mmCIF file of C-alpha atoms and ligand atoms in Angstrom:
data_model
loop_
_atom_site.group_PDB
_atom_site.id
_atom_site.type_symbol
_atom_site.label_atom_id
_atom_site.label_comp_id
_atom_site.label_asym_id
_atom_site.label_seq_id
_atom_site.Cartn_x
_atom_site.Cartn_y
_atom_site.Cartn_z
ATOM 1 C CA MET A 1 35.915 60.550 16.705
ATOM 2 C CA ARG A 2 33.130 57.865 16.720
ATOM 3 C CA ARG A 3 31.941 58.854 12.905
ATOM 4 C CA LEU A 4 35.549 58.920 12.005
ATOM 5 C CA TRP A 5 36.143 55.057 13.144
ATOM 6 C CA LYS A 6 33.337 54.029 11.715
ATOM 7 C CA ALA A 7 33.468 55.316 7.745
ATOM 8 C CA VAL A 8 37.467 52.917 8.049
ATOM 9 C CA ALA A 9 36.040 49.983 9.361
ATOM 10 C CA PRO A 10 36.663 47.442 7.508
ATOM 11 C CA ASP A 11 34.121 45.731 5.616
ATOM 12 C CA PHE A 12 34.125 42.235 7.954
ATOM 13 C CA LEU A 13 33.372 44.586 11.358
ATOM 14 C CA GLY A 14 30.427 45.916 9.540
ATOM 15 C CA GLY A 15 31.414 49.004 9.067
ATOM 16 C CA GLY A 16 28.609 51.317 7.587
ATOM 17 C CA SER A 17 29.864 51.472 4.145
ATOM 18 C CA SER A 18 30.384 47.667 3.068
ATOM 19 C CA ARG A 19 28.033 46.021 1.350
ATOM 20 C CA PRO A 20 25.367 43.745 3.673
ATOM 21 C CA PRO A 21 26.763 39.909 2.752
ATOM 22 C CA PRO A 22 24.507 37.661 0.531
ATOM 23 C CA ALA A 23 21.589 36.343 1.810
ATOM 24 C CA PRO A 24 21.884 32.615 2.211
ATOM 25 C CA PRO A 25 20.324 30.541 -1.017
ATOM 26 C CA ALA A 26 16.331 29.883 -0.624
ATOM 27 C CA PRO A 27 16.143 26.248 0.797
ATOM 28 C CA PRO A 28 14.804 24.356 -2.227
ATOM 29 C CA ASP A 29 10.765 23.882 -2.123
ATOM 30 C CA PRO A 30 9.742 21.137 -0.819
ATOM 31 C CA TYR A 31 6.403 21.145 -2.671
ATOM 32 C CA LEU A 32 5.864 20.420 -5.689
ATOM 33 C CA SER A 33 2.430 23.723 -7.047
ATOM 34 C CA GLN A 34 -0.151 21.307 -7.822
ATOM 35 C CA PRO A 35 -0.627 17.943 -6.285
ATOM 36 C CA TRP A 36 -0.026 14.998 -8.487
ATOM 37 C CA ARG A 37 -3.673 13.008 -7.763
ATOM 38 C CA ASN A 38 -6.194 14.995 -5.664
ATOM 39 C CA VAL A 39 -7.968 12.832 -3.238
ATOM 40 C CA LYS A 40 -10.324 14.535 -1.068
ATOM 41 C CA GLU A 41 -12.427 15.319 -4.277
ATOM 42 C CA ASN A 42 -14.324 12.521 -4.069
ATOM 43 C CA TYR A 43 -14.261 11.329 -0.565
ATOM 44 C CA GLN A 44 -17.583 10.905 0.838
ATOM 45 C CA GLU A 45 -17.696 9.879 -2.875
ATOM 46 C CA ASN A 46 -15.324 6.495 -2.311
ATOM 47 C CA LEU A 47 -16.543 6.279 1.604
ATOM 48 C CA ALA A 48 -19.840 5.455 -0.004
ATOM 49 C CA PHE A 49 -19.002 3.651 -3.218
ATOM 50 C CA VAL A 50 -16.426 0.925 -0.812
ATOM 51 C CA LYS A 51 -19.654 0.605 1.559
ATOM 52 C CA SER A 52 -22.281 0.049 -0.156
ATOM 53 C CA TYR A 53 -19.812 -2.538 -3.333
ATOM 54 C CA GLN A 54 -21.158 -6.000 -3.772
ATOM 55 C CA PRO A 55 -19.307 -7.515 -7.078
ATOM 56 C CA ARG A 56 -21.142 -7.651 -10.140
ATOM 57 C CA ASN A 57 -20.073 -11.301 -10.479
ATOM 58 C CA GLN A 58 -22.457 -12.955 -9.019
ATOM 59 C CA ASP A 59 -19.897 -15.973 -8.809
ATOM 60 C CA VAL A 60 -18.547 -14.322 -6.263
ATOM 61 C CA LYS A 61 -19.921 -12.862 -2.385
ATOM 62 C CA HIS A 62 -15.926 -11.274 -1.409
ATOM 63 C CA LEU A 63 -13.609 -9.712 -3.432
ATOM 64 C CA ARG A 64 -10.464 -10.853 -2.301
ATOM 65 C CA ILE A 65 -6.860 -8.754 -2.255
ATOM 66 C CA LEU A 66 -4.031 -10.423 -1.181
ATOM 67 C CA LEU A 67 -1.479 -7.876 0.121
ATOM 68 C CA HIS A 68 2.549 -9.407 -0.097
ATOM 69 C CA GLY A 69 5.357 -6.629 1.381
ATOM 70 C CA PRO A 70 8.413 -6.591 3.262
ATOM 71 C CA VAL A 71 7.768 -7.914 6.981
ATOM 72 C CA GLY A 72 7.007 -4.599 9.434
ATOM 73 C CA SER A 73 6.288 -2.547 5.882
ATOM 74 C CA GLY A 74 2.574 -2.119 6.890
ATOM 75 C CA LYS A 75 0.556 -5.287 5.824
ATOM 76 C CA SER A 76 -2.028 -5.517 8.847
ATOM 77 C CA SER A 77 -2.624 -2.205 9.364
ATOM 78 C CA PHE A 78 -3.648 -1.201 6.601
ATOM 79 C CA PHE A 79 -6.128 -3.502 6.737
ATOM 80 C CA ASN A 80 -6.594 -2.279 10.117
ATOM 81 C CA SER A 81 -6.738 0.880 8.023
ATOM 82 C CA VAL A 82 -9.835 0.202 6.123
ATOM 83 C CA ASP A 83 -11.415 -1.751 9.327
ATOM 84 C CA SER A 84 -11.312 2.183 10.920
ATOM 85 C CA VAL A 85 -12.125 4.456 7.777
ATOM 86 C CA LEU A 86 -15.106 2.195 7.571
ATOM 87 C CA LYS A 87 -15.753 1.638 11.083
ATOM 88 C CA GLY A 88 -15.285 5.550 12.079
ATOM 89 C CA ARG A 89 -13.438 5.014 14.771
ATOM 90 C CA VAL A 90 -9.620 3.408 15.243
ATOM 91 C CA THR A 91 -9.300 -0.580 15.472
ATOM 92 C CA GLY A 92 -6.789 -2.855 15.397
ATOM 93 C CA ARG A 93 -8.268 -5.649 14.887
ATOM 94 C CA ALA A 94 -5.664 -7.634 12.658
ATOM 95 C CA ALA A 95 -1.895 -7.822 14.671
ATOM 96 C CA SER A 96 0.764 -4.975 13.283
ATOM 97 C CA ASP A 97 3.762 -6.024 15.033
ATOM 98 C CA ALA A 98 5.509 -2.964 16.087
ATOM 99 C CA ILE A 99 8.771 -4.829 16.594
ATOM 100 C CA SER A 100 9.279 -5.583 12.751
ATOM 101 C CA GLY A 101 11.886 -8.604 12.009
ATOM 102 C CA SER A 102 10.952 -10.465 14.898
ATOM 103 C CA SER A 103 7.850 -12.082 14.571
ATOM 104 C CA TYR A 104 5.609 -11.937 10.563
ATOM 105 C CA THR A 105 2.602 -13.436 9.720
ATOM 106 C CA LYS A 106 3.315 -17.243 9.569
ATOM 107 C CA LYS A 107 -0.363 -17.808 8.554
ATOM 108 C CA TYR A 108 -2.463 -17.311 5.887
ATOM 109 C CA THR A 109 -5.694 -15.895 7.231
ATOM 110 C CA ALA A 110 -8.360 -14.295 5.291
ATOM 111 C CA HIS A 111 -9.347 -10.461 6.907
ATOM 112 C CA LYS A 112 -13.364 -10.069 6.389
ATOM 113 C CA ILE A 113 -14.724 -6.638 7.900
ATOM 114 C CA HIS A 114 -17.627 -6.421 9.949
ATOM 115 C CA LYS A 115 -20.762 -4.144 8.784
ATOM 116 C CA ASP A 116 -23.092 -5.216 11.341
ATOM 117 C CA ALA A 117 -24.211 -8.065 13.760
ATOM 118 C CA GLY A 118 -23.019 -11.005 11.588
ATOM 119 C CA SER A 119 -23.004 -9.396 7.765
ATOM 120 C CA PHE A 120 -19.509 -8.651 6.570
ATOM 121 C CA TYR A 121 -18.219 -6.058 3.821
ATOM 122 C CA SER A 122 -17.811 -6.699 0.420
ATOM 123 C CA VAL A 123 -14.249 -7.337 0.343
ATOM 124 C CA ILE A 124 -11.696 -9.516 2.499
ATOM 125 C CA PHE A 125 -8.159 -9.341 2.889
ATOM 126 C CA ASN A 126 -5.718 -11.972 2.495
ATOM 127 C CA ASP A 127 -1.864 -10.871 3.789
ATOM 128 C CA ILE A 128 1.461 -12.040 2.588
ATOM 129 C CA MET A 129 4.927 -12.167 3.893
ATOM 130 C CA GLY A 130 7.457 -10.403 1.487
ATOM 131 C CA PHE A 131 10.726 -11.590 -1.000
ATOM 132 C CA GLU A 132 13.379 -10.634 1.617
ATOM 133 C CA GLN A 133 16.925 -11.897 1.626
ATOM 134 C CA ASN A 134 16.828 -13.322 5.208
ATOM 135 C CA THR A 135 15.206 -16.663 4.371
ATOM 136 C CA ASN A 136 14.225 -17.338 6.844
ATOM 137 C CA THR A 137 11.499 -14.243 7.323
ATOM 138 C CA ALA A 138 10.959 -14.828 3.509
ATOM 139 C CA VAL A 139 8.219 -16.548 1.360
ATOM 140 C CA ASP A 140 8.885 -18.578 -1.692
ATOM 141 C CA VAL A 141 7.641 -16.889 -5.249
ATOM 142 C CA GLU A 142 6.081 -20.474 -5.990
ATOM 143 C CA ASP A 143 3.681 -19.527 -2.316
ATOM 144 C CA VAL A 144 2.705 -16.940 -3.345
ATOM 145 C CA LYS A 145 1.559 -17.998 -6.715
ATOM 146 C CA LEU A 146 -0.085 -20.871 -5.032
ATOM 147 C CA ALA A 147 -2.046 -18.250 -3.680
ATOM 148 C CA MET A 148 -3.133 -16.211 -6.178
ATOM 149 C CA ARG A 149 -4.637 -19.462 -8.203
ATOM 150 C CA GLY A 150 -6.507 -20.394 -4.585
ATOM 151 C CA HIS A 151 -4.652 -23.142 -3.362
ATOM 152 C CA MET A 152 -3.500 -21.825 -0.309
ATOM 153 C CA PRO A 153 -5.806 -22.808 2.165
ATOM 154 C CA ASP A 154 -7.027 -20.407 5.010
ATOM 155 C CA GLY A 155 -5.102 -21.276 7.957
ATOM 156 C CA TYR A 156 -1.887 -21.986 5.536
ATOM 157 C CA GLN A 157 1.172 -22.514 8.454
ATOM 158 C CA PHE A 158 4.195 -20.776 6.040
ATOM 159 C CA ASN A 159 6.957 -22.907 6.404
ATOM 160 C CA PRO A 160 10.394 -21.575 4.800
ATOM 161 C CA VAL A 161 11.763 -24.530 4.037
ATOM 162 C CA ALA A 162 9.221 -26.251 2.508
ATOM 163 C CA GLN A 163 6.290 -24.899 0.006
ATOM 164 C CA LEU A 164 2.791 -25.704 -0.188
ATOM 165 C CA GLN A 165 2.263 -28.701 -2.157
ATOM 166 C CA GLU A 166 -0.194 -30.778 -3.409
ATOM 167 C CA THR A 167 0.144 -33.392 -1.551
ATOM 168 C CA ASP A 168 -0.847 -31.731 1.696
ATOM 169 C CA ARG A 169 -3.373 -32.612 3.102
ATOM 170 C CA ASP A 170 -5.614 -29.548 3.167
ATOM 171 C CA TYR A 171 -3.926 -28.276 -0.823
ATOM 172 C CA ILE A 172 -7.273 -26.738 -2.036
ATOM 173 C CA SER A 173 -7.522 -29.142 -5.483
ATOM 174 C CA SER A 174 -9.817 -27.427 -7.185
ATOM 175 C CA PRO A 175 -10.328 -23.630 -6.673
ATOM 176 C CA THR A 176 -13.172 -21.814 -6.654
ATOM 177 C CA LEU A 177 -13.446 -17.917 -8.210
ATOM 178 C CA GLU A 178 -13.393 -17.497 -4.634
ATOM 179 C CA ASP A 179 -10.611 -19.220 -3.102
ATOM 180 C CA ARG A 180 -8.648 -16.738 -6.134
ATOM 181 C CA VAL A 181 -7.127 -14.297 -5.972
ATOM 182 C CA HIS A 182 -8.667 -11.219 -7.821
ATOM 183 C CA VAL A 183 -5.903 -7.539 -6.850
ATOM 184 C CA LEU A 184 -2.641 -7.982 -6.125
ATOM 185 C CA VAL A 185 -1.309 -5.008 -4.185
ATOM 186 C CA CYS A 186 1.981 -4.966 -2.612
ATOM 187 C CA VAL A 187 3.307 -2.632 0.056
ATOM 188 C CA ILE A 188 6.195 -1.452 0.669
ATOM 189 C CA PRO A 189 7.675 1.639 3.366
ATOM 190 C CA VAL A 190 8.186 4.549 0.154
ATOM 191 C CA ASP A 191 11.387 5.438 2.687
ATOM 192 C CA SER A 192 12.586 1.588 1.336
ATOM 193 C CA VAL A 193 11.952 1.848 -2.273
ATOM 194 C CA SER A 194 15.695 3.203 -2.535
ATOM 195 C CA LEU A 195 16.781 0.353 -0.734
ATOM 196 C CA ILE A 196 15.453 -1.970 -2.520
ATOM 197 C CA SER A 197 17.991 -5.155 -3.490
ATOM 198 C CA ASP A 198 17.930 -6.503 -7.326
ATOM 199 C CA GLU A 199 16.873 -10.004 -5.882
ATOM 200 C CA VAL A 200 13.703 -8.623 -4.396
ATOM 201 C CA VAL A 201 13.177 -7.003 -7.772
ATOM 202 C CA MET A 202 13.651 -9.819 -9.267
ATOM 203 C CA LYS A 203 11.510 -12.367 -7.726
ATOM 204 C CA MET A 204 8.513 -8.991 -7.684
ATOM 205 C CA ARG A 205 9.012 -8.550 -11.079
ATOM 206 C CA GLU A 206 8.611 -12.550 -11.263
ATOM 207 C CA VAL A 207 5.187 -12.728 -8.858
ATOM 208 C CA ARG A 208 4.152 -9.369 -11.821
ATOM 209 C CA LEU A 209 4.342 -11.552 -14.276
ATOM 210 C CA ALA A 210 2.995 -14.626 -12.725
ATOM 211 C CA ALA A 211 -0.182 -12.388 -11.608
ATOM 212 C CA ALA A 212 -0.487 -10.848 -15.355
ATOM 213 C CA GLU A 213 -0.076 -14.822 -16.940
ATOM 214 C CA LEU A 214 -3.706 -14.992 -15.388
ATOM 215 C CA GLY A 215 -4.838 -11.612 -15.359
ATOM 216 C CA ILE A 216 -4.982 -10.752 -11.906
ATOM 217 C CA PRO A 217 -4.504 -6.527 -11.622
ATOM 218 C CA GLN A 218 -1.653 -5.382 -9.391
ATOM 219 C CA LEU A 219 -1.118 -2.243 -7.399
ATOM 220 C CA ALA A 220 0.918 -1.081 -5.105
ATOM 221 C CA ILE A 221 0.685 1.390 -1.883
ATOM 222 C CA LEU A 222 3.608 3.387 -0.070
ATOM 223 C CA THR A 223 2.994 3.409 3.288
ATOM 224 C CA LYS A 224 4.339 5.715 6.633
ATOM 225 C CA VAL A 225 4.507 8.215 4.332
ATOM 226 C CA ASP A 226 4.536 10.074 7.468
ATOM 227 C CA ASP A 227 8.345 8.524 8.690
ATOM 228 C CA ALA A 228 9.322 9.269 5.324
ATOM 229 C CA CYS A 229 9.710 12.817 5.133
ATOM 230 C CA PRO A 230 8.863 15.947 7.976
ATOM 231 C CA GLN A 231 6.452 17.388 5.759
ATOM 232 C CA ALA A 232 4.107 14.350 5.135
ATOM 233 C CA LYS A 233 4.164 14.154 9.365
ATOM 234 C CA GLU A 234 3.360 17.741 10.199
ATOM 235 C CA HIS A 235 0.357 18.599 7.033
ATOM 236 C CA ILE A 236 -0.568 14.785 6.135
ATOM 237 C CA LYS A 237 -2.779 16.488 2.941
ATOM 238 C CA GLU A 238 -0.160 17.333 1.490
ATOM 239 C CA THR A 239 1.419 14.143 0.583
ATOM 240 C CA TYR A 240 0.444 14.392 -3.231
ATOM 241 C CA ARG A 241 2.536 17.619 -3.175
ATOM 242 C CA ILE A 242 5.598 16.274 -1.602
ATOM 243 C CA LYS A 243 8.496 16.963 -4.277
ATOM 244 C CA TYR A 244 9.728 14.097 -2.695
ATOM 245 C CA LEU A 245 7.666 11.614 -2.441
ATOM 246 C CA LYS A 246 6.588 11.690 -5.884
ATOM 247 C CA GLU A 247 10.449 10.962 -6.749
ATOM 248 C CA GLN A 248 10.075 7.560 -4.583
ATOM 249 C CA VAL A 249 6.773 6.639 -6.620
ATOM 250 C CA ASP A 250 8.716 7.728 -10.315
ATOM 251 C CA LYS A 251 11.446 5.175 -8.796
ATOM 252 C CA PHE A 252 9.434 2.423 -8.147
ATOM 253 C CA SER A 253 6.509 2.541 -11.353
ATOM 254 C CA MET A 254 10.410 2.037 -13.463
ATOM 255 C CA LEU A 255 11.334 -0.389 -10.353
ATOM 256 C CA LEU A 256 8.410 -2.673 -11.679
ATOM 257 C CA GLY A 257 7.375 -1.473 -15.005
ATOM 258 C CA LEU A 258 3.952 -0.243 -12.751
ATOM 259 C CA PRO A 259 1.865 2.787 -13.729
ATOM 260 C CA LEU A 260 1.282 5.339 -11.796
ATOM 261 C CA ASN A 261 -1.840 5.128 -11.580
ATOM 262 C CA CYS A 262 -1.465 2.038 -9.403
ATOM 263 C CA ILE A 263 1.456 3.621 -7.616
ATOM 264 C CA PHE A 264 -0.942 4.460 -3.285
ATOM 265 C CA LEU A 265 0.940 6.854 -0.951
ATOM 266 C CA VAL A 266 -0.820 5.788 2.259
ATOM 267 C CA LYS A 267 -0.053 6.573 5.992
ATOM 268 C CA ASN A 268 -2.023 3.730 8.265
ATOM 269 C CA TYR A 269 -3.254 4.479 11.499
ATOM 270 C CA SER A 270 -0.817 3.825 13.856
ATOM 271 C CA SER A 271 -0.106 5.879 16.739
ATOM 272 C CA GLU A 272 -3.629 7.983 16.005
ATOM 273 C CA THR A 273 -6.676 7.448 18.562
ATOM 274 C CA LYS A 274 -8.675 8.837 16.182
ATOM 275 C CA THR A 275 -10.130 8.786 12.910
ATOM 276 C CA ASN A 276 -9.244 11.342 10.760
ATOM 277 C CA ASP A 277 -10.454 12.783 7.121
ATOM 278 C CA ASP A 278 -6.754 13.550 5.649
ATOM 279 C CA MET A 279 -5.797 9.887 6.572
ATOM 280 C CA ASN A 280 -9.295 8.297 5.206
ATOM 281 C CA ALA A 281 -8.782 10.091 1.949
ATOM 282 C CA LEU A 282 -5.735 8.993 1.632
ATOM 283 C CA ILE A 283 -6.729 5.060 2.349
ATOM 284 C CA LEU A 284 -9.752 4.974 0.309
ATOM 285 C CA THR A 285 -8.361 6.435 -2.879
ATOM 286 C CA ALA A 286 -5.554 3.690 -2.795
ATOM 287 C CA LEU A 287 -9.081 0.635 -2.048
ATOM 288 C CA ARG A 288 -11.254 2.356 -4.797
ATOM 289 C CA GLN A 289 -8.760 1.851 -6.824
ATOM 290 C CA MET A 290 -7.993 -1.714 -6.111
ATOM 291 C CA ILE A 291 -12.230 -2.598 -5.969
ATOM 292 C CA ASN A 292 -12.600 -0.949 -9.168
ATOM 293 C CA PHE A 293 -9.381 -2.735 -10.525
ATOM 294 C CA GLY A 294 -10.556 -6.218 -9.156
ATOM 295 C CA ASP A 295 -13.926 -5.902 -10.281
ATOM 296 C CA ASP A 296 -13.288 -4.681 -13.740
ATOM 297 C CA PHE A 297 -11.252 -8.647 -13.312
ATOM 298 C CA LEU A 298 -14.244 -10.375 -12.360
ATOM 299 C CA ASN A 299 -16.362 -8.877 -14.714
ATOM 300 C CA ASP A 300 -14.469 -9.739 -17.567
ATOM 301 C CA LEU A 301 -13.567 -13.431 -16.870
ATOM 302 C CA GLU A 302 -16.757 -13.406 -15.935
ATOM 303 C CA THR A 303 -17.973 -12.238 -19.901
ATOM 304 C CA ALA A 304 -14.991 -14.091 -21.071
ATOM 305 C CA GLU A 305 -17.088 -17.388 -19.929
ATOM 306 C CA LEU A 306 -20.514 -15.963 -21.444
ATOM 307 C CA ASN A 307 -18.470 -15.819 -25.020
ATOM 308 C CA LEU A 308 -17.253 -19.236 -24.292
ATOM 309 C CA GLU A 309 -20.987 -20.636 -23.611
HETATM 310 N N1 LIG B 401 4.365 5.878 10.770
HETATM 311 C C1 LIG B 401 4.176 5.086 10.686
HETATM 312 N N2 LIG B 401 4.137 3.285 11.403
HETATM 313 C C2 LIG B 401 3.317 2.643 10.653
HETATM 314 C C3 LIG B 401 2.698 2.759 9.497
HETATM 315 N N3 LIG B 401 1.961 1.508 8.564
HETATM 316 C C4 LIG B 401 2.767 0.919 9.859
HETATM 317 N N4 LIG B 401 3.378 1.184 10.736
HETATM 318 C C5 LIG B 401 3.833 1.043 11.908
HETATM 319 O O1 LIG B 401 5.052 0.058 11.572
HETATM 320 C C6 LIG B 401 4.833 -1.853 12.015
HETATM 321 C C7 LIG B 401 4.514 -2.894 11.500
HETATM 322 O O2 LIG B 401 3.823 -3.045 10.939
HETATM 323 P P1 LIG B 401 2.977 -4.587 10.247
HETATM 324 O O3 LIG B 401 1.221 -3.463 9.967
HETATM 325 O O4 LIG B 401 2.293 -4.959 11.600
HETATM 326 O O5 LIG B 401 3.323 -4.533 9.172
HETATM 327 P P2 LIG B 401 3.189 -6.245 7.947
HETATM 328 O O6 LIG B 401 4.585 -6.486 8.769
HETATM 329 O O7 LIG B 401 3.715 -5.598 7.046
HETATM 330 O O8 LIG B 401 1.796 -6.764 8.601
HETATM 331 C C8 LIG B 401 4.051 -1.190 13.032
HETATM 332 O O9 LIG B 401 4.336 -0.633 14.257
HETATM 333 C C9 LIG B 401 2.613 -0.634 12.824
HETATM 334 O O10 LIG B 401 2.431 0.359 14.015
HETATM 335 C C10 LIG B 401 2.538 4.236 8.422
HETATM 336 O O11 LIG B 401 1.834 4.325 7.734
HETATM 337 N N5 LIG B 401 3.029 4.897 9.508
HETATM 338 MG MG1 LIG B 402 1.197 -8.280 9.557
#
C-alpha cells in the first residue's frame, strides 16, 4: 500500500521517481585566484629598511609625510599604527577620535616617532583634515597648498573661515627643505570610495595638481578594510585577494587618476591590543612606498640643484 502511494506521489511531495530540485547557484567567489600585491614577501626587509631609513639628501634630517583626508578616515590611527609596527606593541600616541565628526584635528601637528631615549626615526607625519562638504570641518585647498610648500608652522590652529595669511605672525615666509612636505598621502575609508561627492573629488584633484606642480609624489591609503567586508575582517592576510576591495581601488584610481602602485589597502590598529605580522605587512608595504617616493623626490631636488650650480 505504501509503495503504491510513493509511485504516484506528485513532484512537490518529493515522490521517489521525481528528480531532485536543482541546486541553488553557488555564490560568486569573493576572492581573486591570486593576490594582486604580495605584502608578505618583503616583510622583514621592509621592516629593517624603515627602521634604518635616513634621507639620502643631506639637507634634511626627516622625511615629511602629509596625511590628508576626511575626519575619521584613520589619519591619526595610521600614524599610531606605524608607531606600533616600529615599537612592536600597540601604542596610542596621536589621539585618534572614536566619535568621528564631532571633533577633529584643529592643529597642524608634526608627529615624530621615538626610536630610543632622545632619538627619533627619520619619518615625520603631519595631518590635515579633508574637504568635506560640511564647511565647519573642512580645510581649504589653499591651506593644503601652503602646508605643502612649508609655510604652515607646527601647531598652527586651523580656522575654517580664514586661511593662513602671509601677514600671520607665525607664517613661515622662507621655508627650508625640512619645513616642506615630501610626500602627500590621501587617507579614505575604503567603503567611502563610492560615496565621494563630485565637489570633493574636484578639490582632491586640485590638491593633486598642486602637488604635481611642486613635484611632490602622491599616494593614497584606503583604510578600514575590516569594516568594509567580512572576508577582510576574518582573514586580514587575504586583503589583496578580495575582489570587492580591488574594485574599490580601481574605482579610486579612476576618480583621481592615481596609478594602482600608489594606492594601498590598510587596516589600522584600533581594537587590537597586540601587533600581528599580517596587519604589520599591510602597513609596512604602504609606508615603504611612501618613503621610496619621498626619498626620490628629495634626491631629485638635490640633483637638480647640483645641475644648477
Ligand atoms: N575598524 C577600523 N577602525 C579604524 C581603522 N582606522 C581607524 N579606525 C577608527 O576610526 C576612528 C577614527 O580614526 P582617526 O584615526 O581618529 O581618524 P582621523 O580623524 O582621520 O584622524 C577611530 O575610532 C579609529 O579607531 C581601521 O582600519 N579599521
Ligand atoms: Mg586625527
